[in-house]
Coordinates of C-alpha atoms in Angstrom, one line a residue:
Chain T
X159 CA 67.2 126.7 103.4
X160 CA 65.2 124.9 106.0
X161 CA 67.5 122.9 108.2
X162 CA 66.4 119.4 109.0
X163 CA 67.2 117.2 112.0
X164 CA 66.9 113.4 112.0
X165 CA 68.0 110.7 114.4
X166 CA 71.4 109.4 113.4
X167 CA 70.4 105.8 113.6
X168 CA 67.5 103.4 114.4
X169 CA 67.2 99.7 114.9
X170 CA 64.1 97.7 114.2
X171 CA 63.1 94.0 114.0
X172 CA 61.8 92.5 110.9
X173 CA 58.0 92.8 110.4
X174 CA 57.7 95.9 112.6
X175 CA 56.5 99.3 111.5
X176 CA 59.2 101.9 111.6
X177 CA 58.6 105.6 112.0
X178 CA 61.4 108.1 111.3
X179 CA 60.8 111.6 112.3
X180 CA 62.4 114.7 110.7
X181 CA 62.3 118.1 112.3
X182 CA 62.3 121.2 110.1
X183 CA 61.3 124.1 112.4
X184 CA 61.9 126.9 109.8
X185 CA 60.1 125.3 106.8
X186 CA 58.9 127.9 104.4
X187 CA 55.4 128.2 102.9
X188 CA 56.4 126.9 99.5
X189 CA 58.5 124.0 100.9
X190 CA 57.7 120.4 100.4
X191 CA 59.1 117.4 102.3
X192 CA 60.8 114.7 100.4
X193 CA 62.3 111.4 101.5
X194 CA 65.0 109.4 99.8
X195 CA 66.5 106.0 100.5
X196 CA 70.1 105.1 99.9
X197 CA 71.8 101.8 100.0
X198 CA 75.6 101.6 100.4
X199 CA 77.6 102.6 97.3
X200 CA 74.4 103.4 95.4
X201 CA 72.6 106.6 94.4
X202 CA 69.5 107.5 96.5
X203 CA 66.1 106.5 95.5
X204 CA 62.9 108.6 95.8
X205 CA 60.4 107.3 98.4
X206 CA 57.7 109.9 98.9
X207 CA 56.9 113.6 98.9
X208 CA 54.3 115.6 100.7
X209 CA 53.1 119.1 101.7
X210 CA 50.7 118.6 104.5
X211 CA 48.5 116.0 106.3
X212 CA 49.2 112.5 105.0
X213 CA 50.5 111.0 101.8
X214 CA 50.7 107.3 101.1
X215 CA 52.1 105.2 98.3
X216 CA 53.0 101.6 97.7
X217 CA 56.1 101.7 99.9
X218 CA 55.6 104.3 102.7
X219 CA 53.4 106.9 104.3
X220 CA 54.3 110.4 105.2
X221 CA 52.6 112.2 108.1
X222 CA 52.9 116.0 108.3
X223 CA 51.2 117.8 111.2
X224 CA 49.4 121.1 110.7
X225 CA 52.3 123.3 111.7
X226 CA 54.6 121.4 109.3
X227 CA 57.5 121.7 111.6
X228 CA 58.2 118.0 111.5
X229 CA 57.3 115.0 109.4
X230 CA 57.3 111.3 110.0
X231 CA 58.2 108.7 107.4
X232 CA 56.4 105.4 108.2
X233 CA 57.6 102.1 106.7
X234 CA 55.2 99.3 107.3
X235 CA 56.4 95.8 108.2
X236 CA 60.1 96.3 107.4
X237 CA 62.3 93.6 106.0
X238 CA 66.1 93.1 106.1
X239 CA 66.2 94.7 102.6
X240 CA 65.0 98.0 104.1
X241 CA 68.3 98.4 105.9
X242 CA 69.5 101.7 104.4
X243 CA 70.0 105.4 105.1
X244 CA 66.9 107.5 104.9
X245 CA 67.2 111.2 104.1
X246 CA 64.6 114.0 104.7
X247 CA 64.8 117.0 102.3
X248 CA 62.9 120.2 102.6
X249 CA 62.6 122.7 99.8
X250 CA 60.6 123.8 96.8
X251 CA 58.7 121.1 95.2
X252 CA 60.6 120.9 92.0
X253 CA 63.9 122.1 93.5
X254 CA 64.4 119.9 96.5
X255 CA 68.1 119.3 96.3
X256 CA 69.7 119.5 99.7
X257 CA 70.1 116.4 101.8
X258 CA 70.0 116.3 105.5
X259 CA 72.2 114.1 107.7
X260 CA 70.1 111.0 107.2
X261 CA 69.0 108.2 109.5
X262 CA 70.7 104.9 109.3
X263 CA 68.1 102.2 109.7
X264 CA 69.2 98.7 110.6
X265 CA 66.6 95.9 110.4
X266 CA 67.4 93.0 112.7
X267 CA 66.2 89.5 112.0
Chain U
X26 CA 61.1 104.1 84.9
X27 CA 63.7 106.7 84.2
X28 CA 67.3 105.4 84.3
X29 CA 70.4 107.4 84.9
X30 CA 73.8 105.8 84.3
X31 CA 77.3 106.8 85.3
X32 CA 80.7 105.8 83.9
X33 CA 83.0 104.6 85.2
X34 CA 81.6 103.1 88.4
X35 CA 85.0 103.4 90.0
X36 CA 88.3 104.9 89.1
X37 CA 91.8 105.2 90.6
X38 CA 94.0 108.0 89.4
X39 CA 97.3 109.5 90.5
X40 CA 97.6 112.8 92.2
X41 CA 97.8 115.7 89.7
X42 CA 96.0 113.9 86.9
X43 CA 92.5 114.6 85.7
X44 CA 89.6 112.3 85.5
X45 CA 86.3 112.5 83.7
X46 CA 83.0 111.1 84.9
X47 CA 80.0 110.7 82.6
X48 CA 76.4 110.9 83.6
X49 CA 73.7 109.8 81.1
X50 CA 70.0 109.7 81.1
X51 CA 69.2 106.6 79.2
X52 CA 65.5 106.8 78.3
X53 CA 64.7 110.5 78.7
X54 CA 66.1 113.9 77.9
X55 CA 67.4 116.0 80.8
X56 CA 67.9 119.7 80.3
X57 CA 69.2 119.8 83.9
X58 CA 71.4 117.4 85.8
X59 CA 72.9 117.6 89.2
X60 CA 76.2 116.6 90.6
X61 CA 76.7 115.5 94.2
X62 CA 79.7 114.4 96.2
X63 CA 79.5 112.1 99.2
X64 CA 82.3 111.3 101.6
X65 CA 82.2 108.1 103.7
X66 CA 79.5 108.0 106.3
X67 CA 78.3 111.5 105.3
X68 CA 75.4 112.9 103.5
X69 CA 75.2 114.0 99.9
X70 CA 76.5 117.5 99.1
X71 CA 75.2 119.3 96.0
X72 CA 78.2 120.5 94.0
X73 CA 76.6 122.0 90.9
X74 CA 73.6 122.2 88.6
X75 CA 74.5 121.2 85.0
X76 CA 72.4 123.0 82.4
X77 CA 72.3 121.8 78.8
X78 CA 73.9 124.3 76.4
X79 CA 75.0 126.7 79.1
X80 CA 77.3 127.1 82.0
X81 CA 76.9 125.1 85.2
X82 CA 75.8 126.7 88.4
X83 CA 78.1 125.9 91.2
X84 CA 77.3 125.8 94.9
X85 CA 79.2 128.0 97.3
X86 CA 82.6 126.6 98.1
X87 CA 82.9 124.4 95.0
X88 CA 85.8 125.4 92.8
X89 CA 84.5 125.7 89.2
X90 CA 87.9 125.5 87.8
X91 CA 88.7 122.3 89.5
X92 CA 85.4 120.6 88.9
X93 CA 84.6 121.2 85.2
X94 CA 81.1 120.4 84.1
X95 CA 80.0 120.1 80.5
X96 CA 76.4 119.3 79.5
X97 CA 76.8 119.0 75.8
X98 CA 73.6 117.2 75.0
X99 CA 70.2 116.4 76.5
X100 CA 71.4 113.0 77.7
X101 CA 75.0 113.6 78.8
X102 CA 76.7 115.6 81.4
X103 CA 80.3 115.2 82.3
X104 CA 82.3 116.1 85.5
X105 CA 86.0 116.4 85.1
X106 CA 88.1 116.6 88.3
X107 CA 91.2 118.4 87.3
X108 CA 94.5 118.1 89.0
X109 CA 93.1 115.6 91.4
X110 CA 94.4 115.3 94.9
X111 CA 93.8 112.7 97.6
X112 CA 91.2 114.9 99.3
X113 CA 89.1 114.7 96.1
X114 CA 88.7 111.0 96.8
X115 CA 84.9 110.6 97.2
X116 CA 81.7 109.1 95.8
X117 CA 80.4 111.3 93.0
X118 CA 76.7 110.9 92.1
X119 CA 74.7 112.6 89.4
X120 CA 70.9 112.9 89.1
X121 CA 68.3 114.2 86.7
X122 CA 64.5 114.7 86.6
X123 CA 62.4 113.0 84.0
X124 CA 60.2 115.6 82.3
X125 CA 57.7 112.9 81.4
X126 CA 56.8 112.2 85.0
X127 CA 56.9 113.8 88.4
X128 CA 58.9 117.0 88.1
X129 CA 60.0 116.8 91.7
X130 CA 61.5 113.4 91.7
X131 CA 65.3 113.1 91.2
X132 CA 66.6 109.9 89.5
X133 CA 70.1 109.2 90.7
X134 CA 72.9 107.4 88.9
X135 CA 74.7 104.5 90.6
X136 CA 77.6 106.8 91.6
X137 CA 81.3 106.8 90.7
X138 CA 83.9 106.1 93.4
X139 CA 87.0 108.1 92.8
X140 CA 90.3 107.3 94.6
X141 CA 93.2 109.6 94.2
X142 CA 96.6 108.1 95.1

């Protein structure tokens, strides 16, 4: 399994763009990168998944460089309700089950 | 969107007793469900994969005789913590994939907080 490394915590002011980077140096050819969001005492919620280059949806963007050894989750204009833990997972597309340590994002008014 | 529920949302039991946690897919059928455990301030740890109509697949280090999983129907998986001890106190979360949509997206239940006294 590809090991992932994320910052333990980040702070950001409301309205700013937040970028959370995940390192996965030994990612395999068949591996995808998936991000989940988790609020306290709730189950995680899927945010985005990508394989290479850039993926964008209605809530976030995912940037993956050519070597795929890292990825960056970008949250545009965060609000207080974005305060949560963000997890980066690396694994087969339909079998991405192992959570990393997560990044605790705190959005400050 | 796909909805996964869990029951109960929290439970307190005495050491040595058993407790059952239910995981249901409310609007879709799930041949496979997953059970996770999460200790405070820690990440989710995959415990087992629950397969409808067959035995569960347990991750290394997870005692299958202690954490009994039964996936008797396409919408229900149960996790029974047998002979619970205080160290089993944790947040238990199940998930499933909706075959109608993105095969790679897991839908998580709201979790069950177990406290063993």
